[in-house]
Amino acid sequence: MTDTQDKIKKEISGMDDLDLYDYFVSKAISSENKNIRKEKNRIEGCVSGLWVEAKLINNCVSVSTDSDSLVIKGISLCICDIFNGMSLEQVKETEIDFLNGTDLSGELDERRRTGLAKIKDRVLSLSKI
Amino acid sequence: MSGLFRDSFPFFKENPDSIYFDSASTSQKLKTSIDAMSDFYSKSCSNIGRASYRLSNAAGMRVEEVRSRAAEYIGCEASDVIFTKSATESSNLVCRSFLPVVLHEGDNVLTSSLEHNSAFLPLKTASERAGAHLRVISPGKDDGIDPDEFEKSIDSNTKAAVFTCASNVSSTKIDYTELCRICREKGVISILDATQLLAHKRINVKSLGCDFLFFSAHKMYSLSGCGILYAKREHIDAMEPLLYGGGIVETLSPLSIVSGNRKFEAGSPDVGSIIAFGAALDFLFENQDAIPETERKLCKKLREGFEDLKDKCRLIGKADSEIPVASFTVPGISDYDITSYLGASDISVRSGRMCAHTLFDALGIDGCIRVSLGCYNTEEEISRFFDCLNRILKKFSV
């Protein structure tokens, strides 16, 4: 299940920050609008307005996302692609690190990094249901 | 890139192609300020006001020289100037130490929705503690402070008003002279936030007749750690210190503290930052005509650029501000996305609410993108900015 993250890493390997922004914005623009902008789906603390809807279907994670920012939406869609289809245990063991070592790793401010990190928390909260 | 003042700022030698358009957040630092601090700590380091050896006396005299220079810059006596750590601390000092003296239950205080959180929140907290009402004037049609609205909001129970001399968001000129006149006429204590203004223009607090005024060094081409509060003498005498500690005690039992402005300067001051600010004041004095002249040209170029984009970008304010700031939104496009792309082209601008949440709540928008210039910026940089912005808008099909 790390294949998806490896695939993303390969796709963005060698890209500078401009290319990375284009990559994530294109991903966001071409994504389906899932109408998940409800208050219960809002991720608190993310300045860009981030919504995440997570479900378990046959014990597999199904997570959708939306954001006011196309850059953040693109990044969070990648995170969702990584988690989709995993079990909760696999999500727990998966570290999201596809931005590490890229030009964007220092560009995202702390609040947005924190907001994106909460996607995993939102998925893992399904275990409490 | 050339510019009249650029060589005075080491940042631009280290980052020759970087465009820094966030001076409203913090300005780049003069070499003379950096050197002044560095020299002090490496050659003359001492505390002040405690010992009586040569080094300490010399440091103390340098701090007092800066106090006098700061006083001269705003047209008051040195004894009216209080050193704090920041404009935020200055604002809190007024609201925590002075307002409780004059504000009582049933009274009201006035402010505008343009205020920075560092001016708004201390006032809000002080009014709540006193059981007083906080009146907040909405932005005028031009996203500024309407003096008529300001005057109408004052009644016999209005004790104080806090307002900015220049907004850190809206590019509408604030008629602080008129607001001060209204306060004097109505017997309302005036508390001015000059933090954004003084790097660009000198003012005279005696002519204004204001009761308090605060600002900070780090937005005036100097280092963090030095704030200033101007207070009328009679208010200084009426106020209790915010901080108690070393340096303000005359006798301990019974407790007797020093009088005047020094009673607000307990603890060891940031001597290096104060001395550094002295160097910045020298720069501002030397260039008090050249800086506004340079910035007038920059403001003109900025205004022209946004005029060309008026169908795509919504400017906050009517672009007649005394300071070179322009904040805008692009409907349908996230501020963060635009600043991200600008950042990738090494153009540093800020996005978000600029610590001016009240304004954005009043305008009904989540945030904006802000371009804020300093004397070191150039018309060439502004051209590059608009070239980049146009490319970004095209990318997002705006």
Coordinates of C-alpha atoms in Angstrom, one line a residue:
Chain A
M1 CA 0.0 0.0 0.0
T2 CA 3.0 2.3 -0.1
D3 CA 2.9 2.0 -3.8
T4 CA 0.7 5.0 -4.2
Q5 CA 3.0 7.2 -2.2
D6 CA 6.0 5.8 -4.1
K7 CA 4.2 6.6 -7.3
I8 CA 3.6 10.2 -6.2
K9 CA 7.2 10.5 -5.1
K10 CA 8.3 9.4 -8.5
E11 CA 6.0 11.7 -10.3
I12 CA 7.2 14.8 -8.4
S13 CA 10.8 13.8 -8.2
G14 CA 13.1 16.6 -9.5
M15 CA 10.2 19.1 -9.7
D16 CA 11.0 22.6 -8.5
D17 CA 8.4 24.5 -6.4
L18 CA 6.6 26.0 -9.5
D19 CA 6.2 22.6 -11.1
L20 CA 5.0 21.2 -7.8
Y21 CA 2.4 23.9 -7.4
D22 CA 1.3 23.2 -11.0
Y23 CA 1.1 19.5 -10.2
F24 CA -1.1 19.9 -7.2
V25 CA -3.3 22.6 -8.7
S26 CA -3.9 20.4 -11.8
K27 CA -4.8 17.5 -9.5
A28 CA -7.2 19.7 -7.6
I29 CA -8.8 21.2 -10.8
S30 CA -9.3 17.7 -12.4
S31 CA -10.8 16.2 -9.2
E32 CA -14.5 15.4 -8.8
N33 CA -16.4 17.8 -6.5
K34 CA -17.7 15.6 -3.7
N35 CA -19.8 18.3 -1.9
I36 CA -18.2 17.6 1.5
R37 CA -18.1 21.2 2.7
K38 CA -20.1 20.6 5.8
E39 CA -19.1 21.9 9.3
K40 CA -18.6 18.3 10.6
N41 CA -16.0 17.7 7.9
R42 CA -14.0 20.9 8.5
I43 CA -10.5 20.5 9.8
E44 CA -9.9 23.0 12.6
G45 CA -6.7 25.0 12.5
C46 CA -6.0 24.9 8.8
V47 CA -6.0 28.4 7.6
S48 CA -6.8 27.5 4.0
G49 CA -10.2 26.0 4.8
L50 CA -9.9 22.2 4.6
W51 CA -12.7 19.6 4.7
V52 CA -12.2 15.9 5.0
E53 CA -14.9 13.2 5.0
A54 CA -13.7 9.7 6.1
K55 CA -15.7 6.5 6.0
L56 CA -15.0 2.8 6.4
I57 CA -16.4 0.6 3.7
N58 CA -15.9 -3.1 4.2
N59 CA -13.1 -2.2 6.7
C60 CA -11.4 -0.1 4.1
V61 CA -10.8 3.6 4.3
S62 CA -12.6 5.9 1.9
V63 CA -11.6 9.5 2.4
S64 CA -12.5 12.6 0.4
T65 CA -11.2 16.1 0.7
D66 CA -11.8 19.7 -0.4
S67 CA -10.1 23.1 0.3
D68 CA -10.4 26.7 -0.6
S69 CA -6.8 26.5 -1.8
L70 CA -6.1 24.4 -4.9
V71 CA -2.6 23.8 -3.8
I72 CA -3.7 22.5 -0.4
K73 CA -6.5 20.5 -2.1
G74 CA -4.0 18.9 -4.4
I75 CA -1.8 17.9 -1.6
S76 CA -4.6 16.6 0.5
L77 CA -6.0 14.6 -2.5
C78 CA -2.6 12.9 -2.7
I79 CA -2.9 12.1 1.0
C80 CA -6.3 10.7 0.4
D81 CA -5.1 8.6 -2.6
I82 CA -2.5 7.1 -0.3
F83 CA -5.0 6.2 2.5
N84 CA -7.9 5.1 0.3
G85 CA -8.3 1.4 0.4
M86 CA -6.1 0.9 3.4
S87 CA -7.2 -0.6 6.7
L88 CA -7.1 1.6 9.7
E89 CA -4.1 -0.3 10.9
Q90 CA -2.3 0.4 7.7
V91 CA -3.2 4.1 7.9
K92 CA -1.7 4.2 11.4
E93 CA 1.5 2.7 10.2
T94 CA 1.8 4.9 7.2
E95 CA 3.9 8.0 7.4
I96 CA 3.1 10.7 4.8
D97 CA 6.4 11.9 3.6
F98 CA 6.1 12.5 -0.1
L99 CA 6.9 16.2 0.3
N100 CA 10.0 15.5 2.3
G101 CA 13.1 16.7 0.4
T102 CA 11.1 18.7 -2.2
D103 CA 11.1 22.4 -2.6
L104 CA 7.7 22.6 -0.9
S105 CA 8.9 21.0 2.3
G106 CA 10.0 24.3 3.6
E107 CA 7.3 26.3 1.9
L108 CA 4.2 25.0 3.8
D109 CA 3.8 27.1 7.0
E110 CA 3.2 25.3 10.3
R111 CA -0.5 25.8 10.4
R112 CA -1.0 24.3 7.0
R113 CA 1.3 21.4 7.8
T114 CA -0.7 20.8 11.0
G115 CA -3.9 21.0 9.1
L116 CA -2.8 18.4 6.5
A117 CA -1.5 16.2 9.3
K118 CA -5.0 16.1 10.8
I119 CA -6.2 14.3 7.7
K120 CA -4.6 11.1 9.2
D121 CA -6.1 11.9 12.6
R122 CA -9.6 12.3 11.0
V123 CA -9.2 8.9 9.3
L124 CA -8.0 7.2 12.5
S125 CA -10.9 8.7 14.5
L126 CA -13.0 6.2 12.6
S127 CA -11.7 3.5 15.0
K128 CA -13.6 5.2 17.8
I129 CA -16.9 4.8 16.0
Chain B
M1 CA 18.6 46.1 -8.9
S2 CA 19.4 49.7 -8.0
G3 CA 17.7 51.8 -5.5
L4 CA 18.7 54.9 -3.5
F5 CA 18.8 53.1 -0.2
R6 CA 19.3 49.5 -1.1
D7 CA 23.0 49.4 -0.3
S8 CA 22.2 50.3 3.3
F9 CA 20.5 47.0 3.8
P10 CA 22.7 43.8 3.8
F11 CA 19.7 41.6 3.1
F12 CA 19.7 42.7 -0.6
K13 CA 23.4 41.9 -1.1
E14 CA 22.7 38.4 0.2
N15 CA 19.5 38.1 -1.8
P16 CA 20.0 40.2 -4.9
D17 CA 17.1 38.7 -6.8
S18 CA 14.6 38.4 -4.0
I19 CA 11.7 40.8 -3.9
Y20 CA 10.7 41.6 -0.3
F21 CA 7.2 43.1 -0.2
D22 CA 6.4 42.4 3.4
S23 CA 7.8 45.5 5.2
A24 CA 4.5 46.0 7.1
S25 CA 5.2 42.8 8.9
T26 CA 8.8 43.6 9.6
S27 CA 11.2 45.8 7.7
Q28 CA 14.6 44.7 6.5
K29 CA 17.4 45.9 8.8
L30 CA 19.9 48.7 8.3
K31 CA 23.5 47.7 8.3
T32 CA 24.1 50.5 10.7
S33 CA 21.5 49.1 13.1
I34 CA 22.9 45.6 12.9
D35 CA 26.4 46.9 13.4
A36 CA 25.4 49.1 16.3
M37 CA 23.9 46.1 18.1
S38 CA 26.8 43.9 17.2
D39 CA 29.4 46.5 18.3
F40 CA 27.6 47.0 21.6
Y41 CA 27.6 43.4 22.5
S42 CA 31.1 42.6 21.3
K43 CA 32.8 45.7 22.5
S44 CA 30.8 47.6 25.2
C45 CA 28.3 45.2 26.7
S46 CA 27.0 46.2 30.0
N47 CA 23.7 46.6 31.8
I48 CA 22.4 50.1 32.5
G49 CA 21.1 52.0 35.5
R50 CA 22.6 49.6 38.0
A51 CA 26.4 49.9 38.3
S52 CA 28.6 53.0 38.2
Y53 CA 31.6 51.9 36.2
R54 CA 32.5 53.4 32.8
L55 CA 31.0 50.8 30.6
S56 CA 27.6 51.0 32.4
N57 CA 27.5 54.8 32.4
A58 CA 28.4 54.9 28.7
A59 CA 25.7 52.4 27.8
G60 CA 23.2 54.3 29.9
M61 CA 24.1 57.6 28.1
R62 CA 23.6 55.9 24.7
V63 CA 20.2 54.7 25.7
E64 CA 19.2 58.1 26.8
E65 CA 20.5 59.6 23.6
V66 CA 18.2 57.3 21.7
R67 CA 15.3 58.3 23.9
S68 CA 16.0 61.9 23.1
R69 CA 16.3 61.1 19.4
A70 CA 13.0 59.2 19.4
A71 CA 11.4 62.1 21.2
E72 CA 12.7 64.5 18.6
Y73 CA 11.3 62.3 15.8
I74 CA 7.8 62.6 17.2
G75 CA 8.1 66.1 18.6
C76 CA 8.0 65.6 22.4
E77 CA 10.3 65.6 25.4
A78 CA 12.5 62.7 26.3
S79 CA 10.7 62.4 29.6
D80 CA 7.5 61.6 27.7
V81 CA 9.1 58.5 26.0
I82 CA 8.9 55.1 27.5
F83 CA 10.9 52.1 26.1
T84 CA 9.0 48.9 25.9
K85 CA 9.8 45.6 24.1
S86 CA 7.3 46.2 21.3
A87 CA 4.3 48.2 20.1
T88 CA 2.1 45.4 21.4
E89 CA 3.6 45.9 24.9
S90 CA 3.1 49.6 24.6
S91 CA -0.5 49.2 23.7
N92 CA -1.1 46.8 26.6
L93 CA 0.7 49.2 29.0
V94 CA -1.8 52.0 28.2
C95 CA -4.8 49.7 28.4
R96 CA -3.7 47.9 31.6
S97 CA -2.2 50.8 33.5
F98 CA -4.1 53.9 32.3
L99 CA -7.5 52.9 31.2
P100 CA -8.5 51.4 34.6
V101 CA -7.9 54.9 36.0
V102 CA -10.5 56.6 33.8
L103 CA -12.8 53.8 32.7
H104 CA -15.7 52.7 34.8
E105 CA -18.8 50.6 34.5
G106 CA -21.3 52.2 32.1
D107 CA -18.6 54.1 30.2
N108 CA -17.6 53.3 26.6
V109 CA -14.5 53.3 24.5
L110 CA -14.3 53.8 20.8
T111 CA -12.2 52.1 18.1
S112 CA -12.4 51.2 14.5
S113 CA -12.6 47.9 12.8
L114 CA -9.3 48.7 11.0
E115 CA -7.3 48.2 14.1
H116 CA -4.5 45.6 14.4
N117 CA -5.2 43.0 17.1
S118 CA -2.4 44.5 19.2
A119 CA -4.4 47.7 19.5
F120 CA -7.9 46.1 19.4
L121 CA -7.5 43.3 21.9
P122 CA -5.9 45.2 24.8
L123 CA -8.7 47.8 24.5
K124 CA -11.4 45.1 24.3
T125 CA -10.0 43.4 27.4
A126 CA -9.7 46.6 29.3
S127 CA -13.3 47.6 28.5
E128 CA -14.6 44.2 29.6
R129 CA -12.7 44.3 32.9
A130 CA -14.1 47.8 33.6
G131 CA -17.7 46.8 32.6
A132 CA -17.5 49.4 29.9
H133 CA -18.9 49.1 26.4
L134 CA -16.6 48.8 23.3
R135 CA -17.9 50.7 20.3
V136 CA -16.4 49.6 17.0
I137 CA -16.9 51.8 13.9
S138 CA -17.4 49.8 10.7
P139 CA -15.1 50.6 7.8
G140 CA -16.3 53.6 5.7
K141 CA -17.3 53.2 2.1
D142 CA -13.7 53.7 1.2
D143 CA -12.5 51.0 3.7
G144 CA -11.2 53.8 6.0
I145 CA -12.3 55.6 9.2
D146 CA -15.0 58.1 8.5
P147 CA -14.4 61.1 10.8
D148 CA -18.2 61.9 10.8
E149 CA -19.0 58.4 11.9
F150 CA -16.2 58.6 14.5
E151 CA -17.6 61.8 15.9
K152 CA -21.2 60.5 16.0
S153 CA -20.1 57.5 18.0
I154 CA -18.8 59.7 20.8
D155 CA -21.2 60.6 23.7
S156 CA -20.7 61.9 27.2
N157 CA -19.7 58.5 28.5
T158 CA -17.0 58.0 25.9
K159 CA -13.7 58.0 27.8
A160 CA -11.1 56.9 25.2
A161 CA -10.5 56.1 21.6
V162 CA -7.9 53.9 20.0
F163 CA -7.2 54.4 16.3
T164 CA -4.5 53.8 13.8
C165 CA -2.6 56.4 11.9
A166 CA -2.2 54.1 9.0
S167 CA -3.9 50.7 8.5
N168 CA -1.7 47.6 7.9
V169 CA -4.3 46.4 5.4
S170 CA -6.4 49.2 3.9
S171 CA -4.7 51.7 1.6
T172 CA -7.2 54.5 2.5
K173 CA -5.5 57.4 4.2
I174 CA -6.5 57.9 7.8
D175 CA -7.2 61.5 8.8
Y176 CA -5.7 61.0 12.3
T177 CA -5.2 64.8 12.7
E178 CA -9.0 65.2 12.4
L179 CA -9.7 62.3 14.7
C180 CA -7.4 63.8 17.3
R181 CA -9.1 67.1 17.0
I182 CA -12.5 65.5 17.6
C183 CA -11.1 63.7 20.6
R184 CA -9.7 66.9 22.1
E185 CA -12.9 68.8 21.4
K186 CA -15.0 66.0 23.1
G187 CA -12.6 65.4 26.0
V188 CA -11.9 61.9 24.8
I189 CA -8.5 60.3 25.5
S190 CA -6.8 59.5 22.2
I191 CA -4.5 56.5 21.9
L192 CA -2.8 56.3 18.5
D193 CA -1.2 53.4 16.8
A194 CA 1.6 54.8 14.7
T195 CA 3.3 51.5 14.1
Q196 CA 2.8 51.4 10.3
L197 CA 3.3 55.1 9.7
L198 CA 6.5 56.3 11.2
A199 CA 8.9 54.5 8.9
H200 CA 7.4 56.5 6.1
K201 CA 6.5 59.9 7.7
R202 CA 7.3 61.9 10.8
I203 CA 4.5 63.3 12.9
N204 CA 4.4 65.7 15.8
V205 CA 2.5 64.5 18.9
K206 CA 2.2 68.0 20.4
S207 CA 0.6 69.4 17.2
L208 CA -1.7 66.4 17.1
G209 CA -2.5 66.9 20.8
C210 CA -2.8 63.1 21.3
D211 CA -2.6 61.5 24.7
F212 CA -0.7 58.4 23.8
L213 CA 1.1 57.1 20.7
F214 CA 3.0 53.8 20.2
F215 CA 5.2 52.2 17.6
S216 CA 8.0 49.8 17.3
A217 CA 11.6 49.8 15.9
H218 CA 11.4 46.6 13.9
K219 CA 9.1 48.2 11.4
M220 CA 11.4 51.2 11.1
Y221 CA 14.4 49.4 9.6
S222 CA 15.8 48.4 13.0
L223 CA 15.8 45.3 15.1
S224 CA 13.1 43.6 17.2
G225 CA 13.0 44.2 20.9
C226 CA 12.4 48.0 21.1
G227 CA 9.0 49.6 21.3
I228 CA 8.1 53.1 22.2
L229 CA 5.2 54.6 24.0
Y230 CA 4.6 58.3 24.1
A231 CA 2.4 59.5 26.9
K232 CA 1.4 63.0 28.1
R233 CA 3.2 63.8 31.3
E234 CA 0.0 64.0 33.4
H235 CA -0.9 60.4 32.3
I236 CA 2.5 59.1 33.2
D237 CA 2.1 60.4 36.7
A238 CA -1.4 58.8 37.0
M239 CA -0.3 55.4 35.8
E240 CA 0.9 52.4 37.8
P241 CA 3.7 50.3 36.3
L242 CA 2.7 47.2 34.4
L243 CA 5.8 45.4 35.5
Y244 CA 7.5 45.6 38.9
G245 CA 11.1 44.6 39.4
G246 CA 14.7 45.8 39.3
G247 CA 15.6 49.2 38.3
I248 CA 12.5 51.1 39.6
V249 CA 12.8 50.8 43.3
E250 CA 13.7 53.8 45.5
T251 CA 12.8 52.1 48.8
L252 CA 11.4 48.7 49.5
S253 CA 9.8 49.2 52.8
P254 CA 7.7 51.1 52.4
L255 CA 7.6 50.5 48.7
S256 CA 8.5 53.6 46.8
I257 CA 9.2 53.5 43.1
V258 CA 10.9 56.0 40.8
S259 CA 8.7 58.6 39.2
G260 CA 8.2 59.5 35.6
N261 CA 8.8 57.4 32.5
R262 CA 11.4 55.2 34.2
K263 CA 8.8 53.5 36.4
F264 CA 7.6 51.6 33.4
E265 CA 11.0 50.2 32.5
A266 CA 11.5 47.6 35.2
G267 CA 14.0 44.8 34.4
S268 CA 17.0 44.9 32.2
P269 CA 16.2 46.6 28.9
D270 CA 17.1 45.3 25.5
V271 CA 20.0 47.8 25.4
G272 CA 21.4 46.4 22.1
S273 CA 18.0 46.9 20.3
I274 CA 17.6 50.4 21.7
I275 CA 21.1 51.4 20.5
A276 CA 20.4 49.8 17.1
F277 CA 17.2 51.9 16.9
G278 CA 19.3 55.0 17.4
A279 CA 21.1 54.2 14.2
A280 CA 17.8 53.7 12.4
L281 CA 16.6 57.1 13.7
D282 CA 19.8 58.7 12.3
F283 CA 18.9 57.1 8.9
L284 CA 15.3 58.3 9.0
F285 CA 16.3 61.8 10.0
E286 CA 19.0 62.0 7.3
N287 CA 16.4 60.9 4.7
Q288 CA 13.2 62.4 5.9
D289 CA 12.6 64.1 2.6
A290 CA 14.2 61.5 0.3
I291 CA 12.2 58.6 1.7
P292 CA 8.7 60.0 1.2
E293 CA 9.8 61.2 -2.3
T294 CA 11.0 57.7 -3.2
E295 CA 7.9 56.1 -1.8
R296 CA 5.6 58.5 -3.6
K297 CA 7.0 57.1 -6.9
L298 CA 6.6 53.6 -5.7
C299 CA 3.0 54.2 -4.5
K300 CA 2.2 55.7 -7.9
K301 CA 3.6 52.6 -9.8
L302 CA 1.7 50.3 -7.4
R303 CA -1.6 52.2 -7.9
E304 CA -1.1 52.2 -11.7
G305 CA -0.5 48.5 -11.7
F306 CA -3.6 47.7 -9.7
E307 CA -5.6 50.2 -11.8
D308 CA -4.7 48.0 -14.8
L309 CA -6.0 45.0 -13.0
K310 CA -9.2 46.5 -11.5
D311 CA -11.4 44.0 -13.3
K312 CA -9.6 41.1 -11.8
C313 CA -8.3 42.3 -8.4
R314 CA -10.3 44.0 -5.7
L315 CA -8.2 46.5 -3.8
I316 CA -9.0 47.1 -0.1
G317 CA -9.0 50.9 0.3
K318 CA -8.8 53.7 -2.2
A319 CA -5.1 53.8 -2.6
D320 CA -4.4 57.3 -1.2
S321 CA -2.6 56.0 2.0
E322 CA 0.5 57.8 3.3
I323 CA 2.2 54.4 3.4
P324 CA 3.1 52.1 0.4
V325 CA 0.6 49.3 1.1
A326 CA -1.8 47.6 -1.2
S327 CA -4.0 44.7 -0.1
F328 CA -6.2 42.9 -2.6
T329 CA -8.3 39.8 -3.3
V330 CA -8.9 37.9 -6.5
P331 CA -12.5 36.6 -6.4
G332 CA -12.6 32.9 -6.7
I333 CA -8.9 32.3 -6.1
S334 CA -7.4 31.5 -2.8
D335 CA -5.0 34.1 -1.4
Y336 CA -2.7 31.3 -0.4
D337 CA -2.5 29.9 -4.0
I338 CA -1.5 33.3 -5.4
T339 CA 1.1 34.0 -2.7
S340 CA 2.5 30.4 -3.2
Y341 CA 3.1 31.1 -6.9
L342 CA 4.5 34.5 -6.1
G343 CA 6.8 32.9 -3.5
A344 CA 8.0 30.4 -6.0
S345 CA 9.2 33.4 -8.1
D346 CA 11.0 34.8 -5.0
I347 CA 8.4 37.5 -4.4
S348 CA 7.6 37.7 -0.7
V349 CA 4.1 39.0 0.1
R350 CA 1.8 38.1 3.0
S351 CA -1.6 36.5 2.8
G352 CA -4.3 36.0 5.4
R353 CA -5.9 38.3 7.9
M354 CA -2.8 40.4 8.8
C355 CA -3.7 40.3 12.5
A356 CA -6.6 42.5 11.6
H357 CA -9.4 40.1 12.1
T358 CA -11.9 42.8 13.0
L359 CA -11.5 44.3 9.6
F360 CA -12.0 41.1 7.7
D361 CA -15.0 40.2 9.7
A362 CA -16.4 43.7 8.9
L363 CA -15.6 43.3 5.2
G364 CA -17.0 39.7 5.1
I365 CA -13.8 38.2 3.5
D366 CA -11.5 35.5 4.8
G367 CA -8.3 37.3 4.0
C368 CA -6.3 39.0 1.3
I369 CA -2.9 39.4 -0.2
R370 CA -0.8 42.3 0.9
V371 CA 2.0 44.1 -0.8
S372 CA 3.8 46.4 1.6
L373 CA 6.9 48.3 0.6
G374 CA 9.9 49.9 2.2
C375 CA 12.2 52.7 1.0
Y376 CA 14.6 50.0 -0.4
N377 CA 12.1 48.7 -3.0
T378 CA 12.3 49.7 -6.6
E379 CA 9.9 50.4 -9.5
E380 CA 11.6 47.5 -11.3
E381 CA 10.5 45.2 -8.5
I382 CA 7.0 46.4 -8.8
S383 CA 7.0 45.7 -12.6
R384 CA 8.3 42.2 -11.9
F385 CA 5.6 41.7 -9.4
F386 CA 2.8 42.7 -11.8
D387 CA 4.3 40.6 -14.6
C388 CA 4.3 37.6 -12.2
L389 CA 0.8 38.3 -11.0
N390 CA -0.6 38.6 -14.5
R391 CA 1.0 35.2 -15.3
I392 CA -0.7 33.7 -12.2
L393 CA -4.0 35.2 -13.0
K394 CA -3.8 33.8 -16.6
K395 CA -2.9 30.4 -15.1
F396 CA -6.1 30.5 -13.0
S397 CA -8.0 31.7 -16.0
V398 CA -8.9 35.0 -14.4

